PDB file of C-alpha atoms in Angstrom:
ATOM      1  CA  UNK A   1     115.149 109.732  82.088  1.00 38.00           C
ATOM      2  CA  UNK A   2     116.642 107.323  84.627  1.00 45.00           C
ATOM      3  CA  UNK A   3     119.510 108.734  86.620  1.00 52.00           C
ATOM      4  CA  UNK A   4     122.450 106.590  87.662  1.00 57.00           C
ATOM      5  CA  UNK A   5     122.255 105.897  91.416  1.00 65.00           C
ATOM      6  CA  UNK A   6     125.937 104.844  91.655  1.00 67.00           C
ATOM      7  CA  UNK A   7     127.630 106.742  94.462  1.00 74.00           C
ATOM      8  CA  UNK A   8     124.284 108.018  95.719  1.00 84.00           C
ATOM      9  CA  UNK A   9     122.437 104.853  96.758  1.00 92.00           C
ATOM     10  CA  UNK A  10     123.761 101.675  98.354  1.00 91.00           C
ATOM     11  CA  UNK A  11     121.684  98.525  98.828  1.00 94.00           C
ATOM     12  CA  UNK A  12     122.763  96.112 101.556  1.00 94.00           C
ATOM     13  CA  UNK A  13     120.873  92.851 102.126  1.00 96.00           C
ATOM     14  CA  UNK A  14     121.358  91.698 105.719  1.00 96.00           C
ATOM     15  CA  UNK A  15     120.128  89.198 108.283  1.00 96.00           C
ATOM     16  CA  UNK A  16     120.004  91.511 111.312  1.00 97.00           C
ATOM     17  CA  UNK A  17     116.592  91.434 112.976  1.00 98.00           C
ATOM     18  CA  UNK A  18     114.289  94.277 111.929  1.00 98.00           C
ATOM     19  CA  UNK A  19     111.211  94.932 114.059  1.00 98.00           C
ATOM     20  CA  UNK A  20     108.469  97.445 113.241  1.00 98.00           C
ATOM     21  CA  UNK A  21     106.112  98.596 115.996  1.00 97.00           C
ATOM     22  CA  UNK A  22     102.954 100.628 116.148  1.00 97.00           C
ATOM     23  CA  UNK A  23     102.851 101.746 119.744  1.00 94.00           C
ATOM     24  CA  UNK A  24     103.546  98.603 121.786  1.00 94.00           C
ATOM     25  CA  UNK A  25     102.390  96.207 119.066  1.00 95.00           C
ATOM     26  CA  UNK A  26     104.874  94.436 116.797  1.00 96.00           C
ATOM     27  CA  UNK A  27     103.417  94.611 113.314  1.00 96.00           C
ATOM     28  CA  UNK A  28     106.356  93.377 111.223  1.00 98.00           C
ATOM     29  CA  UNK A  29     109.543  91.368 111.759  1.00 98.00           C
ATOM     30  CA  UNK A  30     112.202  89.912 109.503  1.00 98.00           C
ATOM     31  CA  UNK A  31     115.804  88.851 109.195  1.00 98.00           C
ATOM     32  CA  UNK A  32     115.671  89.337 105.420  1.00 98.00           C
ATOM     33  CA  UNK A  33     115.681  93.111 104.981  1.00 98.00           C
ATOM     34  CA  UNK A  34     117.507  95.170 102.401  1.00 97.00           C
ATOM     35  CA  UNK A  35     118.893  98.428 103.744  1.00 97.00           C
ATOM     36  CA  UNK A  36     118.816 101.327 101.314  1.00 96.00           C
ATOM     37  CA  UNK A  37     121.255 104.099 102.143  1.00 94.00           C
ATOM     38  CA  UNK A  38     120.823 107.268 100.099  1.00 91.00           C
ATOM     39  CA  UNK A  39     122.914 110.405 100.470  1.00 90.00           C
ATOM     40  CA  UNK A  40     120.970 113.089 102.299  1.00 89.00           C
ATOM     41  CA  UNK A  41     118.304 110.701 103.648  1.00 91.00           C
ATOM     42  CA  UNK A  42     118.022 108.356 106.624  1.00 94.00           C
ATOM     43  CA  UNK A  43     118.612 104.664 105.949  1.00 95.00           C
ATOM     44  CA  UNK A  44     115.457 102.722 105.090  1.00 97.00           C
ATOM     45  CA  UNK A  45     114.767  99.037 105.684  1.00 98.00           C
ATOM     46  CA  UNK A  46     112.936  97.330 102.814  1.00 98.00           C
ATOM     47  CA  UNK A  47     111.053  94.321 104.210  1.00 98.00           C
ATOM     48  CA  UNK A  48     109.629  91.330 102.346  1.00 98.00           C
ATOM     49  CA  UNK A  49     105.841  90.996 102.259  1.00 95.00           C
ATOM     50  CA  UNK A  50     105.851  88.037 104.634  1.00 97.00           C
ATOM     51  CA  UNK A  51     107.305  90.266 107.375  1.00 98.00           C
ATOM     52  CA  UNK A  52     103.863  91.772 108.039  1.00 97.00           C
ATOM     53  CA  UNK A  53     102.474  90.109 111.184  1.00 97.00           C
ATOM     54  CA  UNK A  54      99.372  92.141 111.954  1.00 94.00           C
ATOM     55  CA  UNK A  55      97.137  94.643 110.248  1.00 95.00           C
ATOM     56  CA  UNK A  56      96.518  94.842 106.526  1.00 96.00           C
ATOM     57  CA  UNK A  57      97.663  97.034 103.677  1.00 97.00           C
ATOM     58  CA  UNK A  58      95.157  98.632 101.318  1.00 97.00           C
ATOM     59  CA  UNK A  59      96.214 100.542  98.192  1.00 97.00           C
ATOM     60  CA  UNK A  60      95.780 104.261  98.831  1.00 97.00           C
ATOM     61  CA  UNK A  61      95.960 105.514  95.259  1.00 95.00           C
ATOM     62  CA  UNK A  62      99.037 107.630  96.001  1.00 98.00           C
ATOM     63  CA  UNK A  63     102.055 107.203  93.734  1.00 98.00           C
ATOM     64  CA  UNK A  64     105.354 109.038  93.689  1.00 97.00           C
ATOM     65  CA  UNK A  65     108.356 108.969  91.399  1.00 95.00           C
ATOM     66  CA  UNK A  66     112.061 108.893  92.194  1.00 92.00           C
ATOM     67  CA  UNK A  67     114.465 109.141  89.253  1.00 91.00           C
ATOM     68  CA  UNK A  68     116.799 106.683  91.008  1.00 90.00           C
ATOM     69  CA  UNK A  69     114.290 104.094  92.249  1.00 94.00           C
ATOM     70  CA  UNK A  70     111.238 104.453  89.999  1.00 95.00           C
ATOM     71  CA  UNK A  71     107.522 104.682  90.857  1.00 97.00           C
ATOM     72  CA  UNK A  72     106.383 103.968  94.422  1.00 98.00           C
ATOM     73  CA  UNK A  73     102.899 102.748  95.280  1.00 98.00           C
ATOM     74  CA  UNK A  74     101.534 103.731  98.692  1.00 98.00           C
ATOM     75  CA  UNK A  75      99.339 101.730 101.031  1.00 98.00           C
ATOM     76  CA  UNK A  76      97.157 102.588 103.997  1.00 98.00           C
ATOM     77  CA  UNK A  77      97.856 100.491 107.092  1.00 98.00           C
ATOM     78  CA  UNK A  78      94.639  99.205 108.656  1.00 97.00           C
ATOM     79  CA  UNK A  79      94.367  97.627 112.089  1.00 94.00           C
ATOM     80  CA  UNK A  80      91.051  97.356 113.892  1.00 91.00           C
ATOM     81  CA  UNK A  81      89.251 100.656 113.286  1.00 92.00           C
ATOM     82  CA  UNK A  82      92.504 102.586 112.802  1.00 94.00           C
ATOM     83  CA  UNK A  83      93.586 103.614 109.286  1.00 97.00           C
ATOM     84  CA  UNK A  84      96.977 105.232 108.748  1.00 98.00           C
ATOM     85  CA  UNK A  85      96.999 106.873 105.325  1.00 98.00           C
ATOM     86  CA  UNK A  86      99.997 106.335 103.020  1.00 98.00           C
ATOM     87  CA  UNK A  87     101.826 104.538 105.835  1.00 98.00           C
ATOM     88  CA  UNK A  88     103.768 102.061 103.682  1.00 98.00           C
ATOM     89  CA  UNK A  89     105.342 102.339 100.254  1.00 98.00           C
ATOM     90  CA  UNK A  90     106.557  99.745  97.770  1.00 98.00           C
ATOM     91  CA  UNK A  91     108.504  99.916  94.515  1.00 97.00           C
ATOM     92  CA  UNK A  92     106.716  97.173  92.575  1.00 95.00           C
ATOM     93  CA  UNK A  93     108.841  97.646  89.446  1.00 94.00           C
ATOM     94  CA  UNK A  94     111.890  99.697  90.401  1.00 96.00           C
ATOM     95  CA  UNK A  95     114.627 100.781  88.036  1.00 93.00           C
ATOM     96  CA  UNK A  96     117.067  98.090  86.913  1.00 92.00           C
ATOM     97  CA  UNK A  97     119.677  99.195  89.454  1.00 91.00           C
ATOM     98  CA  UNK A  98     117.168  98.814  92.312  1.00 94.00           C
ATOM     99  CA  UNK A  99     115.738  95.342  91.642  1.00 95.00           C
ATOM    100  CA  UNK A 100     116.797  94.201  95.145  1.00 96.00           C
ATOM    101  CA  UNK A 101     113.964  96.318  96.631  1.00 97.00           C
ATOM    102  CA  UNK A 102     111.292  95.151  94.200  1.00 97.00           C
ATOM    103  CA  UNK A 103     108.025  94.433  96.026  1.00 97.00           C
ATOM    104  CA  UNK A 104     109.500  95.191  99.453  1.00 98.00           C
ATOM    105  CA  UNK A 105     107.744  97.380 102.044  1.00 98.00           C
ATOM    106  CA  UNK A 106     108.987 100.494 103.797  1.00 98.00           C
ATOM    107  CA  UNK A 107     107.128 101.694 106.887  1.00 98.00           C
ATOM    108  CA  UNK A 108     106.845 105.467 107.304  1.00 97.00           C
ATOM    109  CA  UNK A 109     108.878 106.438 110.396  1.00 96.00           C
ATOM    110  CA  UNK A 110     106.374 109.217 111.120  1.00 96.00           C
ATOM    111  CA  UNK A 111     103.951 106.497 112.262  1.00 97.00           C
ATOM    112  CA  UNK A 112     106.034 103.442 113.139  1.00 98.00           C
ATOM    113  CA  UNK A 113     109.043 102.708 115.338  1.00 97.00           C
ATOM    114  CA  UNK A 114     111.676 100.504 113.737  1.00 97.00           C
ATOM    115  CA  UNK A 115     114.620  98.795 115.356  1.00 97.00           C
ATOM    116  CA  UNK A 116     117.474  97.085 113.544  1.00 97.00           C
ATOM    117  CA  UNK A 117     119.829  94.572 115.092  1.00 92.00           C
ATOM    118  CA  UNK A 118     118.135  94.267 118.468  1.00 73.00           C
ATOM    119  CA  UNK A 119     116.701  90.996 119.711  1.00 62.00           C
ATOM    120  CA  UNK A 120     113.632  91.194 121.916  1.00 53.00           C
TER     121      UNK A 120
END
């Protein structure tokens, strides 16, 4: 059953700069993010695939389900000899109401620092 996200989730495409860092290294940047605001959760920036500047993503085999967004596929972030498990997630085929985030990446804030709207 797909629940109606109206009133719970807001999607806002924007052109503010979004920068994702791992330590001092910038690993992703874009001015084409979609901000997902969901009641009870911090805002998340969904970045296009071409925002990734360094490192690679490898499918981890982890999948989760959200009744509002659909199934998420998780990826390990690999840079050099460092592997961060389940560090990035993507809704490849989200629910109809969430098509604006289809194929876009979210970086887990437990591992990455993200800034929005700040120019370096």
